């Protein structure tokens, strides 16, 4: 872990322990203050086409810049924010910021660029989500096809009556939906039929074991074959080396995301990446 942190261009200073040591109400108060005082920021990790190696988009990943402490990783506060409902305003901030930034990059670099935003179950179940997204698109100027929502399998298991209507509203807007961490949840494949999923994102736990673990190799190939047979695109997350990338390209995976190409980086570093790289011109 120390070695990994050493290679990093930033560090998460905090640990689980620090957050756990806080009373829940202190954490809640701090999160509310963070929203008001603008302590959140977004890092961006490129998604790279396996067809031509170009950057075709990015995933927005939240960080919390705690005063006097440093960058706090999302796993330290997103689950709690989800639990107490604060994820709704935090998620709105993320959507607004990410769409504005993506539109700025599209215009500055004249690229067809897609931004992916993680949406937690509670956010997705908010009946006001589609209307909010529509407003963000209108205000930022980002075309709907340039926005992708990343949801997780767990969401599809809850018996929310309006789940289908949220899906319908989002699809009507022209926004695409990706199933994140695919393969780790309790996947009933019938969900792929019931809901309009555009992209499967193969979980990093499979990619990590490629090529050593034969089961991971077989499962990854099967997910890729299934997604293309069902007309979905497929992304691999957690690609850390050349061997994994070549395997995925050979297997017909559409796009990759992972430390091999780039870690999640700040806005400025991402802009530098866009300047350096061969980019898809509009
Ligand atoms: P995720 O959506 O599956 O995001 C991918 C995570 O994998 C990111 O962690 C990213 O830094 C990490 N990652 C990417 N490539 C590699 C790699 O090659 N190797 C390894 N070991 N890790 C890699 P991060 O940024 O700490 O985010 C963790 C999770 O927090 C995300 O998982 C997502 O579930 C959640 N999250 C992040 N931002 C948001 C947000 O704005 N809203 C919501 N609701 N959840 C968020
Ligand atoms: Mg994600
Ligand atoms: Mg993921
Ligand atoms: Mg994951």
XYZ file of C-alpha atoms and ligand atoms in Angstrom:
331
model
C 0.000 0.000 0.000
C 2.799 2.413 0.885
C 4.361 1.744 -2.493
C 1.082 2.450 -4.199
C 0.683 5.714 -2.329
C 4.230 6.661 -3.205
C 3.483 6.398 -6.898
C 0.447 8.542 -6.489
C 0.274 12.167 -7.479
C -1.973 12.823 -4.511
C -2.734 11.055 -1.287
C -5.740 10.221 0.737
C -4.524 11.356 4.105
C -7.358 9.924 6.054
C -8.342 6.404 6.995
C -11.457 4.531 7.941
C -10.406 4.931 11.513
C -10.507 8.664 11.430
C -14.030 8.730 10.112
C -15.212 5.961 12.416
C -13.786 7.801 15.372
C -16.065 10.719 14.686
C -19.540 10.645 16.086
C -22.080 10.164 13.395
C -23.577 13.534 14.113
C -20.178 15.197 13.802
C -19.679 13.556 10.438
C -23.140 14.639 9.355
C -22.471 18.216 10.473
C -19.124 18.191 8.669
C -20.715 16.882 5.474
C -23.393 19.587 5.578
C -20.718 22.196 6.098
C -18.717 20.708 3.244
C -21.642 21.323 0.893
C -22.076 24.914 2.022
C -18.346 25.700 2.091
C -17.652 23.980 -1.206
C -15.194 21.416 0.149
C -15.952 18.724 -2.420
C -14.072 18.382 -5.646
C -14.122 16.062 -8.613
C -11.281 14.028 -9.999
C -11.570 12.581 -13.479
C -10.328 9.253 -14.797
C -10.125 8.786 -18.572
C -12.008 6.102 -20.459
C -9.988 4.944 -23.410
C -11.205 3.365 -26.638
C -9.680 -0.024 -27.415
C -10.370 0.653 -31.087
C -8.022 3.597 -31.545
C -6.589 4.393 -28.116
C -8.300 7.769 -27.888
C -9.789 9.277 -24.753
C -13.525 8.993 -25.264
C -14.685 10.187 -21.907
C -14.107 10.241 -18.180
C -15.634 9.088 -14.942
C -16.154 11.834 -12.375
C -15.055 10.709 -8.915
C -15.735 12.794 -5.832
C -13.178 13.700 -3.169
C -13.619 15.691 0.021
C -10.993 18.294 0.758
C -11.304 18.481 4.558
C -9.725 21.597 6.060
C -6.525 20.770 7.975
C -6.864 17.104 7.086
C -6.603 16.509 3.379
C -8.351 14.545 0.660
C -10.919 12.071 1.878
C -11.827 9.145 -0.399
C -15.472 8.588 -1.393
C -15.702 5.187 0.288
C -15.205 7.028 3.583
C -18.280 9.230 3.302
C -20.520 8.270 0.355
C -22.050 5.207 2.092
C -22.860 7.348 5.134
C -24.217 10.170 2.976
C -26.383 7.575 1.242
C -27.629 6.276 4.576
C -28.719 9.676 5.881
C -30.002 10.999 2.554
C -27.361 13.697 2.140
C -26.323 11.917 -1.038
C -29.159 13.681 -2.841
C -27.754 17.232 -2.500
C -24.173 15.948 -2.831
C -25.144 14.046 -5.966
C -26.758 17.157 -7.418
C -23.552 19.047 -6.863
C -21.607 16.261 -8.618
C -23.953 16.203 -11.619
C -23.858 19.975 -12.021
C -20.090 20.221 -11.716
C -19.335 17.215 -13.934
C -21.648 18.334 -16.753
C -20.248 21.880 -16.726
C -16.682 20.567 -16.829
C -17.428 18.054 -19.584
C -19.059 20.698 -21.744
C -16.066 22.973 -21.228
C -13.698 20.219 -22.396
C -15.917 19.423 -25.368
C -15.814 23.028 -26.470
C -12.183 23.774 -25.705
C -10.793 20.651 -27.358
C -13.530 20.138 -29.979
C -14.023 16.553 -28.898
C -16.929 14.194 -28.666
C -16.507 13.463 -25.019
C -18.749 11.549 -22.645
C -18.915 12.118 -18.919
C -19.899 9.311 -16.534
C -21.395 10.114 -13.162
C -21.983 7.623 -10.349
C -25.565 7.638 -9.109
C -26.296 5.891 -5.826
C -29.550 3.966 -5.292
C -31.165 6.666 -3.200
C -30.442 9.306 -5.828
C -31.812 7.162 -8.606
C -34.985 6.547 -6.656
C -35.538 10.281 -6.267
C -38.486 10.992 -8.598
C -37.114 14.512 -9.143
C -33.862 13.201 -10.659
C -34.860 13.326 -14.364
C -36.143 16.895 -14.098
C -32.999 17.928 -12.261
C -30.782 16.350 -14.918
C -32.748 18.082 -17.661
C -32.109 21.435 -15.980
C -28.395 20.662 -15.632
C -28.172 19.741 -19.325
C -29.961 22.916 -20.388
C -27.853 25.090 -18.139
C -24.505 23.539 -19.027
C -25.271 23.060 -22.712
C -24.078 19.456 -22.509
C -25.921 17.254 -25.028
C -27.791 14.371 -23.387
C -25.841 11.736 -25.337
C -22.650 12.991 -23.676
C -23.899 12.024 -20.227
C -23.792 8.499 -18.827
C -25.112 7.455 -15.428
C -23.315 4.637 -13.603
C -25.646 2.637 -11.395
C -25.091 -0.615 -9.519
C -26.894 -3.928 -9.611
C -28.175 -3.520 -6.064
C -30.496 -0.762 -7.214
C -32.271 -3.089 -9.624
C -33.184 -5.437 -6.805
C -35.182 -3.004 -4.746
C -38.892 -3.041 -5.260
C -39.292 0.613 -6.040
C -42.482 1.211 -7.917
C -41.287 4.272 -9.757
C -37.944 2.724 -10.761
C -39.221 1.983 -14.247
C -40.570 5.489 -14.680
C -37.215 7.008 -13.705
C -35.553 4.757 -16.282
C -38.103 5.791 -18.897
C -37.660 9.487 -18.187
C -33.876 9.190 -18.349
C -33.942 7.200 -21.563
C -36.371 9.692 -23.079
C -33.854 12.436 -22.393
C -31.272 10.445 -24.374
C -28.918 9.718 -21.494
C -27.158 6.361 -21.363
C -26.970 4.007 -18.407
C -24.051 1.843 -17.378
C -24.141 -1.032 -14.904
C -21.101 -0.436 -12.685
C -19.115 -3.126 -10.848
C -20.856 -5.709 -13.023
C -20.552 -9.247 -11.763
C -20.193 -8.466 -8.074
C -23.806 -7.984 -7.093
C -26.474 -10.590 -6.972
C -26.849 -10.567 -10.735
C -30.050 -11.924 -12.011
C -29.518 -11.633 -15.717
C -33.206 -10.932 -16.223
C -32.477 -7.365 -15.063
C -30.679 -6.833 -18.349
C -33.943 -7.533 -20.114
C -36.149 -5.578 -17.782
C -34.164 -2.355 -17.686
C -32.683 -0.310 -20.526
C -28.974 -0.792 -19.801
C -26.576 0.546 -22.466
C -23.214 -0.489 -21.049
C -21.752 -3.117 -18.741
C -18.753 -2.163 -16.673
C -16.856 -5.304 -15.710
C -15.761 -5.103 -12.097
C -12.125 -4.650 -11.284
C -12.048 -7.863 -9.236
C -12.219 -9.876 -12.490
C -9.722 -7.723 -14.362
C -7.233 -7.856 -11.492
C -6.853 -11.622 -11.887
C -6.260 -11.588 -15.624
C -4.494 -13.582 -17.012
C -3.510 -15.789 -14.030
C -6.959 -16.861 -12.966
C -8.658 -18.957 -15.630
C -12.118 -18.384 -14.126
C -11.696 -14.621 -14.374
C -10.529 -14.969 -17.960
C -13.549 -17.078 -18.883
C -16.034 -14.878 -17.037
C -14.650 -11.712 -18.593
C -14.879 -13.196 -22.080
C -18.431 -14.347 -21.353
C -19.509 -10.894 -20.143
C -18.058 -9.300 -23.273
C -19.784 -11.823 -25.561
C -23.080 -11.423 -23.732
C -23.031 -7.644 -23.830
C -22.370 -7.529 -27.532
C -25.063 -10.136 -28.206
C -27.520 -7.986 -26.252
C -26.442 -4.817 -28.041
C -24.685 -3.234 -25.077
C -21.190 -1.786 -25.062
C -18.705 -3.041 -22.491
C -16.085 -1.291 -20.372
C -13.391 -2.851 -18.204
C -12.448 -1.066 -14.985
C -9.243 -1.457 -13.010
C -6.966 -2.143 -15.973
C -3.482 -1.891 -14.505
C -1.103 -3.345 -17.068
C -0.387 -3.904 -20.754
C -1.184 -7.608 -20.599
C -4.706 -6.943 -19.319
C -5.240 -4.277 -21.948
C -4.139 -6.574 -24.769
C -6.298 -9.389 -23.484
C -9.349 -7.105 -23.379
C -8.702 -5.742 -26.847
C -8.377 -9.249 -28.213
C -11.579 -10.295 -26.433
C -13.515 -7.454 -28.070
C -13.972 -5.135 -25.097
C -14.897 -1.610 -26.230
C -13.207 0.611 -23.679
C -10.970 0.517 -20.638
C -10.426 2.541 -17.529
C -7.620 2.046 -15.032
C -4.280 3.005 -13.605
C -2.489 1.588 -16.666
C -3.642 4.566 -18.666
C -4.183 7.059 -15.853
C -5.268 7.371 -12.270
C -8.134 9.716 -11.502
C -6.638 13.218 -11.734
C -7.485 16.860 -11.073
C -9.130 19.103 -13.682
C -5.807 20.669 -14.642
C -4.037 17.346 -15.065
C -6.931 16.008 -17.094
C -6.803 19.037 -19.383
C -3.105 18.311 -19.912
C -3.963 14.709 -20.783
C -6.479 15.912 -23.365
C -3.936 18.240 -24.916
C -1.334 15.488 -25.195
C -3.510 12.719 -26.494
C -4.911 11.784 -29.813
C -8.487 12.809 -29.447
C -11.617 12.072 -31.394
C -12.401 15.208 -33.368
C -16.041 16.118 -33.736
P -16.442 3.079 -8.860
O -17.566 3.860 -9.442
O -16.386 1.632 -9.188
O -15.123 3.856 -9.304
C -13.921 3.237 -9.635
C -12.952 3.237 -8.463
O -11.848 2.420 -8.814
C -12.368 4.615 -8.163
O -12.145 4.697 -6.758
C -11.044 4.585 -8.894
O -10.070 5.437 -8.352
C -10.639 3.146 -8.716
N -9.768 2.688 -9.785
C -9.756 3.075 -11.068
N -8.829 2.421 -11.789
C -8.213 1.577 -10.930
C -7.155 0.615 -11.086
O -6.587 0.405 -12.150
N -6.804 -0.084 -9.953
C -7.398 0.127 -8.756
N -6.973 -0.593 -7.716
N -8.401 1.018 -8.579
C -8.813 1.733 -9.666
P -12.632 5.959 -5.897
O -12.446 7.217 -6.669
O -12.008 5.852 -4.558
O -14.196 5.717 -5.791
C -14.701 4.624 -5.066
C -16.193 4.505 -5.227
O -16.877 5.603 -4.626
C -16.658 4.501 -6.690
O -16.466 3.217 -7.245
C -18.123 4.856 -6.511
O -18.881 3.741 -6.147
C -18.077 5.813 -5.325
N -18.140 7.210 -5.826
C -17.131 7.996 -6.265
N -17.591 9.206 -6.635
C -18.932 9.185 -6.454
C -19.994 10.140 -6.670
O -19.806 11.265 -7.153
N -21.269 9.736 -6.331
C -21.532 8.486 -5.837
N -22.805 8.188 -5.532
N -20.565 7.571 -5.625
C -19.278 7.915 -5.933
Mg -18.323 4.089 -11.266
Mg -16.913 0.644 -10.843
Mg -15.705 -1.110 -8.707
